């Protein structure tokens, strides 16, 4: 390879830095502002580094947004969604990947339908259905809704299709029952994919704002995103308490950021591979 | 411990043509039976039906006079070695062997004893705690064998188990397999489309074509006494040359039995040399006779384009009737063309 | 020789299993048992709501008397003459057009630029994907802060001698502010897709181009772009669907305002349906959205089919 021209390298460096700043700055600003005083947070000349780091903002934001309660709701709903969704999707994906049956094609189309139908077209009927059942503001409303996810099934099915059929047949010849073929042979072989999937479901449900907004009318089962958003409405006189909003946002995204730091390859690959938004 | 397939019909769901119909096969107890035939003739299908991995559409299968047609694969007391080994990638070598045994009524100590025995028998003791991806192809193949042996099955089924190995390893595994067969003394059913494997390992060979058995016999039988034109042309390297008479019958001779020259009795044909391949010891010479190509295998070298006459003795000629079945009558007449079964 | 052989002459019998296990095992073999939960919930939460939506869109649903009266295309006639729906539709079109055009161009350019296996490039690529995996609430909140009257954005404008603007609080600039956030948020995913598309172009094609003495720009336009076209098409379609269905940032930052200047289709449906309880109109608008996204998705499928043939 030829040595790259110096100017080209400088331009490249500038471009990289620009991208870096454009994407890192909002996060830096969120973090640093979460440690400012109210006055510093609204100062006309930006305060790049506060005089004194106001760690207490986190305690205030925690109390203000009632993190304990909404955080519990978030945890219950997102962990519940992971477990329920996998419990229904794994057997389903297995059947679509490994079995032949008459209604396979139409049923598969039904199961993938949510990849085509936007939630903006389905939330209202679901809202009406739930309000008739009296299920608004309940965990079960959200948990049952989150059981089904077409792309989870699609993704797992592709993973199951990669499993070599001969290995499964060898297990059957070894006298293994269908259950032990599933749990002792297939599962260990696709474990990484299932973990990735669990991560993605968790991520999606933790960040979910829309469904939580649409299916709750009071704060019984509201989750963190709504609670954090509520902080921006808190005013001290006419002044928005930005430092609390920033502290809340930081705490809201911290778990995802930590997950992403440890599993960024996995998460990125999953998004590429499934071709979903 | 004979395996008997009676009047089997097999049609894959979603296809229009059955793969085989009225298929009957008896595999003798303790034999090393090789299923041999061109690609797509149904060898794998037969093996998988015996194993229970594929349902039969009609007919029944017996092992030891017991109808096993509707038993699950695990209940048939047979073991299978797959082409791609099919060892469990997430288990150690020991785990692979134990997995099968745990499904049967035997004690823990017995399992350990068996595992150690087969490990040493297959030279795998030092690899017991490795994962499959840390093993070579040959070692993986041995794990698959060890796993099969450990269950003391009534029969071993093998589907082209050596086809993924390189030539040298294949030779080695071939002789290990023969030793194993002699040691265990149980029935082996072995699928291959490699004649050398079939000839060297088998005690019985079943030649199949198009879902039908063409001939079932010992290797010598199959080579020296082909039952029909297909077997004659399929067996041997290269296969038998066959010429069609004007009356519809056929005459054939093995490339090795022909030589250059002419004689009073037997068969004489003339032609031009088309290619001359050196094989190390001798040559494969393809001769264009005007009616088609004939191959002879000889130590005489010929140049391309040479005019030659080919001769085969009366005793080396095989005759077949109009229906391509072997016939004992000596037939004479004018040769019209060189005949090839499309195998 | 075989006297100590533990494996000779022994017949193994399968372990007996208890009834429950056997039942489970039988169920496990039946595909319909395995797929039925997911199929049931797919029907409940996807197929049925869609059909219900289409059904209601042709009716006048009076909630006070709880009657459902067939009114034909009345709801559609209403929304297509309704100012706030038309405003939402035009906002959506502007939003979609700008985010998709600017977005896709940026995605391709940045993707091509970042497609090298170097630490810095990989790091930047990983960082710009971050917005995709964090809550849209956090993003909206931080941008509201950055775009507030005394915020950093205005400080930067002032620094270059430009007057402060109202950003999302001013009807003139609100939609633009939303577009900026949407592009910022969506870039990382697109770049990821572009890079995976680039990685699937085999090296030997570039080597052949090099041997042909093709210049860098020529290689880009004559080789990279055509071979990347299926990826670009996929991006176009998915970004358009995303643009047409985007809701979160609008709801969070502007709540459709000020003066409906950022009301988009998804927001209109939400407002009509959940805030005003005009089910018929909301669902008519949903059907409009459904038609748009279905056409786009079908286009995508048709293209994917083509791509397979192409290879
Ligand atoms: N699952 C299946 N569905 C439909 N047809 C099949 C299936 N498996 C095999 N066949 C057909 O059955 C016929 C016999 O196949 P089989 O695999 O038994 O051949 P084979 O003799 O083992 O060939 P090879 O030497 O290539 O392995 C073939 O024509 C094949 O196309
Ligand atoms: Mg085969």
CSV table of N, CA and C in Angstrom, one decimal, chain B residues 254-331:
chain,number,residue,atom,x,y,z
B,254,UNK,N,-14.2,-56.8,-19.7
B,254,UNK,CA,-13.6,-55.9,-18.8
B,254,UNK,C,-12.4,-55.3,-19.5
B,255,UNK,N,-12.1,-54.0,-19.2
B,255,UNK,CA,-11.0,-53.3,-19.9
B,255,UNK,C,-9.7,-54.1,-19.7
B,256,UNK,N,-9.5,-54.7,-18.5
B,256,UNK,CA,-8.2,-55.4,-18.3
B,256,UNK,C,-8.1,-56.7,-19.1
B,257,UNK,N,-9.3,-57.3,-19.5
B,257,UNK,CA,-9.2,-58.5,-20.2
B,257,UNK,C,-9.0,-58.4,-21.7
B,258,UNK,N,-9.0,-57.1,-22.2
B,258,UNK,CA,-8.8,-56.9,-23.6
B,258,UNK,C,-7.4,-56.7,-23.9
B,259,UNK,N,-6.9,-56.9,-25.1
B,259,UNK,CA,-5.6,-56.6,-25.4
B,259,UNK,C,-5.5,-56.2,-26.9
B,260,UNK,N,-4.4,-55.6,-27.3
B,260,UNK,CA,-4.3,-55.2,-28.7
B,260,UNK,C,-4.0,-56.4,-29.6
B,261,UNK,N,-4.6,-56.6,-30.7
B,261,UNK,CA,-4.3,-57.7,-31.6
B,261,UNK,C,-5.6,-58.3,-32.1
B,262,UNK,N,-5.4,-59.4,-32.9
B,262,UNK,CA,-6.6,-60.0,-33.4
B,262,UNK,C,-6.5,-61.5,-33.2
B,263,UNK,N,-7.6,-62.2,-33.3
B,263,UNK,CA,-7.6,-63.6,-33.1
B,263,UNK,C,-8.8,-64.2,-33.8
B,264,UNK,N,-8.7,-65.6,-34.0
B,264,UNK,CA,-9.8,-66.3,-34.7
B,264,UNK,C,-11.1,-66.2,-33.9
B,265,UNK,N,-11.0,-66.7,-32.6
B,265,UNK,CA,-12.2,-66.7,-31.8
B,265,UNK,C,-12.3,-65.5,-30.9
B,266,UNK,N,-13.5,-65.3,-30.2
B,266,UNK,CA,-13.6,-64.2,-29.3
B,266,UNK,C,-14.1,-63.0,-30.1
B,267,UNK,N,-13.8,-61.8,-29.5
B,267,UNK,CA,-14.3,-60.6,-30.1
B,267,UNK,C,-13.2,-59.7,-30.6
B,268,UNK,N,-13.4,-59.2,-31.8
B,268,UNK,CA,-12.4,-58.3,-32.4
B,268,UNK,C,-13.1,-57.0,-32.9
B,269,UNK,N,-12.5,-55.8,-32.5
B,269,UNK,CA,-13.0,-54.6,-33.1
B,269,UNK,C,-11.8,-53.7,-33.4
B,270,UNK,N,-12.0,-52.7,-34.3
B,270,UNK,CA,-11.0,-51.8,-34.7
B,270,UNK,C,-11.3,-50.4,-34.4
B,271,UNK,N,-10.3,-49.6,-34.2
B,271,UNK,CA,-10.6,-48.1,-33.9
B,271,UNK,C,-9.3,-47.3,-33.8
B,272,UNK,N,-9.5,-46.0,-33.5
B,272,UNK,CA,-8.4,-45.1,-33.4
B,272,UNK,C,-8.3,-44.7,-31.9
B,273,UNK,N,-7.0,-44.6,-31.5
B,273,UNK,CA,-6.8,-44.2,-30.1
B,273,UNK,C,-7.2,-42.8,-29.9
B,274,UNK,N,-8.0,-42.5,-28.9
B,274,UNK,CA,-8.5,-41.2,-28.6
B,274,UNK,C,-7.7,-40.5,-27.5
B,275,UNK,N,-7.5,-41.2,-26.4
B,275,UNK,CA,-6.7,-40.7,-25.3
B,275,UNK,C,-5.9,-41.9,-24.7
B,276,UNK,N,-4.8,-41.5,-24.1
B,276,UNK,CA,-4.0,-42.6,-23.4
B,276,UNK,C,-3.5,-42.0,-22.1
B,277,UNK,N,-4.2,-42.5,-21.0
B,277,UNK,CA,-3.8,-42.0,-19.7
B,277,UNK,C,-2.9,-42.9,-18.9
B,278,UNK,N,-1.8,-42.3,-18.4
B,278,UNK,CA,-0.9,-43.1,-17.7
B,278,UNK,C,-1.3,-43.2,-16.2
B,279,UNK,N,-1.4,-44.4,-15.7
B,279,UNK,CA,-2.0,-44.6,-14.3
B,279,UNK,C,-0.9,-45.0,-13.3
B,280,UNK,N,0.3,-45.1,-13.7
B,280,UNK,CA,1.4,-45.5,-12.8
B,280,UNK,C,1.9,-46.8,-13.2
B,281,UNK,N,1.0,-47.8,-13.2
B,281,UNK,CA,1.5,-49.1,-13.6
B,281,UNK,C,1.2,-49.4,-15.0
B,282,UNK,N,0.0,-49.0,-15.4
B,282,UNK,CA,-0.4,-49.3,-16.8
B,282,UNK,C,-1.2,-48.1,-17.3
B,283,UNK,N,-1.8,-48.3,-18.5
B,283,UNK,CA,-2.5,-47.2,-19.2
B,283,UNK,C,-4.0,-47.5,-19.3
B,284,UNK,N,-4.8,-46.4,-19.3
B,284,UNK,CA,-6.2,-46.5,-19.7
B,284,UNK,C,-6.2,-45.9,-21.1
B,285,UNK,N,-6.6,-46.8,-22.0
B,285,UNK,CA,-6.6,-46.3,-23.4
B,285,UNK,C,-8.0,-46.3,-24.0
B,286,UNK,N,-8.4,-45.1,-24.4
B,286,UNK,CA,-9.8,-45.0,-24.9
B,286,UNK,C,-9.7,-45.0,-26.4
B,287,UNK,N,-10.5,-45.9,-27.0
B,287,UNK,CA,-10.4,-46.2,-28.4
B,287,UNK,C,-11.8,-45.8,-29.0
B,288,UNK,N,-11.7,-45.0,-30.1
B,288,UNK,CA,-13.0,-44.7,-30.8
B,288,UNK,C,-13.2,-45.7,-31.8
B,289,UNK,N,-14.3,-46.5,-31.7
B,289,UNK,CA,-14.5,-47.6,-32.7
B,289,UNK,C,-15.4,-47.2,-33.8
B,290,UNK,N,-15.8,-45.9,-33.8
B,290,UNK,CA,-16.8,-45.5,-34.9
B,290,UNK,C,-18.2,-45.7,-34.4
B,291,UNK,N,-18.5,-46.6,-33.5
B,291,UNK,CA,-19.8,-46.8,-32.9
B,291,UNK,C,-19.9,-46.2,-31.5
B,292,UNK,N,-18.7,-45.9,-31.0
B,292,UNK,CA,-18.6,-45.4,-29.6
B,292,UNK,C,-17.3,-45.7,-29.1
B,293,UNK,N,-17.0,-45.3,-27.8
B,293,UNK,CA,-15.7,-45.4,-27.2
B,293,UNK,C,-15.6,-46.7,-26.4
B,294,UNK,N,-14.5,-47.3,-26.5
B,294,UNK,CA,-14.2,-48.5,-25.7
B,294,UNK,C,-12.9,-48.3,-24.9
B,295,UNK,N,-12.9,-48.7,-23.7
B,295,UNK,CA,-11.7,-48.4,-22.9
B,295,UNK,C,-10.9,-49.7,-22.6
B,296,UNK,N,-9.6,-49.7,-22.8
B,296,UNK,CA,-8.9,-50.9,-22.4
B,296,UNK,C,-7.7,-50.5,-21.5
B,297,UNK,N,-7.4,-51.5,-20.6
B,297,UNK,CA,-6.4,-51.2,-19.6
B,297,UNK,C,-5.3,-52.1,-19.9
B,298,UNK,N,-4.1,-51.6,-20.2
B,298,UNK,CA,-3.0,-52.4,-20.7
B,298,UNK,C,-1.7,-51.7,-20.4
B,299,UNK,N,-0.6,-52.5,-20.5
B,299,UNK,CA,0.7,-51.9,-20.3
B,299,UNK,C,1.3,-51.4,-21.6
B,300,UNK,N,0.7,-51.7,-22.7
B,300,UNK,CA,1.2,-51.2,-24.0
B,300,UNK,C,0.8,-49.8,-24.2
B,301,UNK,N,1.8,-49.0,-24.5
B,301,UNK,CA,1.6,-47.6,-24.7
B,301,UNK,C,1.2,-47.4,-26.2
B,302,UNK,N,0.2,-46.5,-26.4
B,302,UNK,CA,-0.2,-46.2,-27.8
B,302,UNK,C,-0.2,-44.7,-28.0
B,303,UNK,N,0.1,-44.2,-29.2
B,303,UNK,CA,0.0,-42.8,-29.4
B,303,UNK,C,-1.4,-42.4,-29.9
B,304,UNK,N,-1.8,-41.2,-29.6
B,304,UNK,CA,-3.1,-40.7,-30.0
B,304,UNK,C,-3.2,-40.8,-31.5
B,305,UNK,N,-4.3,-41.3,-32.0
B,305,UNK,CA,-4.5,-41.4,-33.4
B,305,UNK,C,-4.1,-42.7,-34.0
B,306,UNK,N,-3.4,-43.6,-33.3
B,306,UNK,CA,-3.0,-44.9,-33.8
B,306,UNK,C,-4.2,-45.7,-34.2
B,307,UNK,N,-4.0,-46.4,-35.3
B,307,UNK,CA,-5.0,-47.4,-35.7
B,307,UNK,C,-4.8,-48.7,-34.9
B,308,UNK,N,-5.8,-49.2,-34.2
B,308,UNK,CA,-5.6,-50.4,-33.4
B,308,UNK,C,-6.7,-51.4,-33.6
B,309,UNK,N,-6.4,-52.7,-33.4
B,309,UNK,CA,-7.5,-53.6,-33.2
B,309,UNK,C,-7.5,-54.2,-31.8
B,310,UNK,N,-8.6,-54.4,-31.3
B,310,UNK,CA,-8.8,-54.9,-29.9
B,310,UNK,C,-9.4,-56.3,-29.9
B,311,UNK,N,-8.8,-57.1,-29.0
B,311,UNK,CA,-9.3,-58.5,-29.0
B,311,UNK,C,-9.6,-58.9,-27.5
B,312,UNK,N,-10.7,-59.6,-27.4
B,312,UNK,CA,-11.0,-60.2,-26.1
B,312,UNK,C,-11.4,-61.7,-26.3
B,313,UNK,N,-10.8,-62.5,-25.4
B,313,UNK,CA,-11.1,-64.0,-25.5
B,313,UNK,C,-12.5,-64.3,-25.2
B,314,UNK,N,-12.9,-65.4,-25.8
B,314,UNK,CA,-14.2,-66.0,-25.6
B,314,UNK,C,-14.6,-66.1,-24.1
B,315,UNK,N,-13.6,-66.6,-23.3
B,315,UNK,CA,-13.9,-66.9,-21.9
B,315,UNK,C,-14.1,-65.6,-21.1
B,316,UNK,N,-13.6,-64.5,-21.6
B,316,UNK,CA,-13.7,-63.3,-20.9
B,316,UNK,C,-15.0,-62.5,-21.3
B,317,UNK,N,-15.8,-63.0,-22.1
B,317,UNK,CA,-17.0,-62.3,-22.6
B,317,UNK,C,-18.2,-62.6,-21.7
B,318,UNK,N,-18.9,-61.5,-21.5
B,318,UNK,CA,-20.2,-61.6,-20.7
B,318,UNK,C,-21.3,-61.3,-21.7
B,319,UNK,N,-22.4,-62.1,-21.5
B,319,UNK,CA,-23.6,-61.8,-22.4
B,319,UNK,C,-24.8,-61.4,-21.6
B,320,UNK,N,-25.5,-60.5,-22.3
B,320,UNK,CA,-26.8,-60.0,-21.6
B,320,UNK,C,-27.9,-60.0,-22.7
B,321,UNK,N,-29.1,-60.3,-22.2
B,321,UNK,CA,-30.2,-60.3,-23.2
B,321,UNK,C,-30.8,-58.9,-23.4
B,322,UNK,N,-31.8,-58.9,-24.2
B,322,UNK,CA,-32.5,-57.7,-24.6
B,322,UNK,C,-32.9,-56.8,-23.4
B,323,UNK,N,-33.3,-57.5,-22.3
B,323,UNK,CA,-33.7,-56.8,-21.1
B,323,UNK,C,-32.6,-56.4,-20.2
B,324,UNK,N,-31.4,-56.5,-20.7
B,324,UNK,CA,-30.1,-56.2,-20.0
B,324,UNK,C,-29.8,-57.1,-18.9
B,325,UNK,N,-30.5,-58.2,-18.8
B,325,UNK,CA,-30.2,-59.2,-17.7
B,325,UNK,C,-29.1,-60.2,-18.3
B,326,UNK,N,-28.3,-60.7,-17.3
B,326,UNK,CA,-27.3,-61.6,-17.7
B,326,UNK,C,-27.8,-62.8,-18.4
B,327,UNK,N,-27.2,-63.3,-19.4
B,327,UNK,CA,-27.6,-64.5,-20.1
B,327,UNK,C,-26.5,-65.4,-20.3
B,328,UNK,N,-26.7,-66.7,-20.2
B,328,UNK,CA,-25.6,-67.7,-20.3
B,328,UNK,C,-25.4,-68.1,-21.8
B,329,UNK,N,-26.4,-67.9,-22.6
B,329,UNK,CA,-26.2,-68.3,-24.0
B,329,UNK,C,-25.2,-67.4,-24.7
B,330,UNK,N,-24.4,-68.0,-25.4
B,330,UNK,CA,-23.4,-67.2,-26.2
B,330,UNK,C,-24.2,-66.6,-27.4
B,331,UNK,N,-24.1,-65.3,-27.6
B,331,UNK,CA,-24.8,-64.7,-28.6
B,331,UNK,C,-23.8,-64.2,-29.7
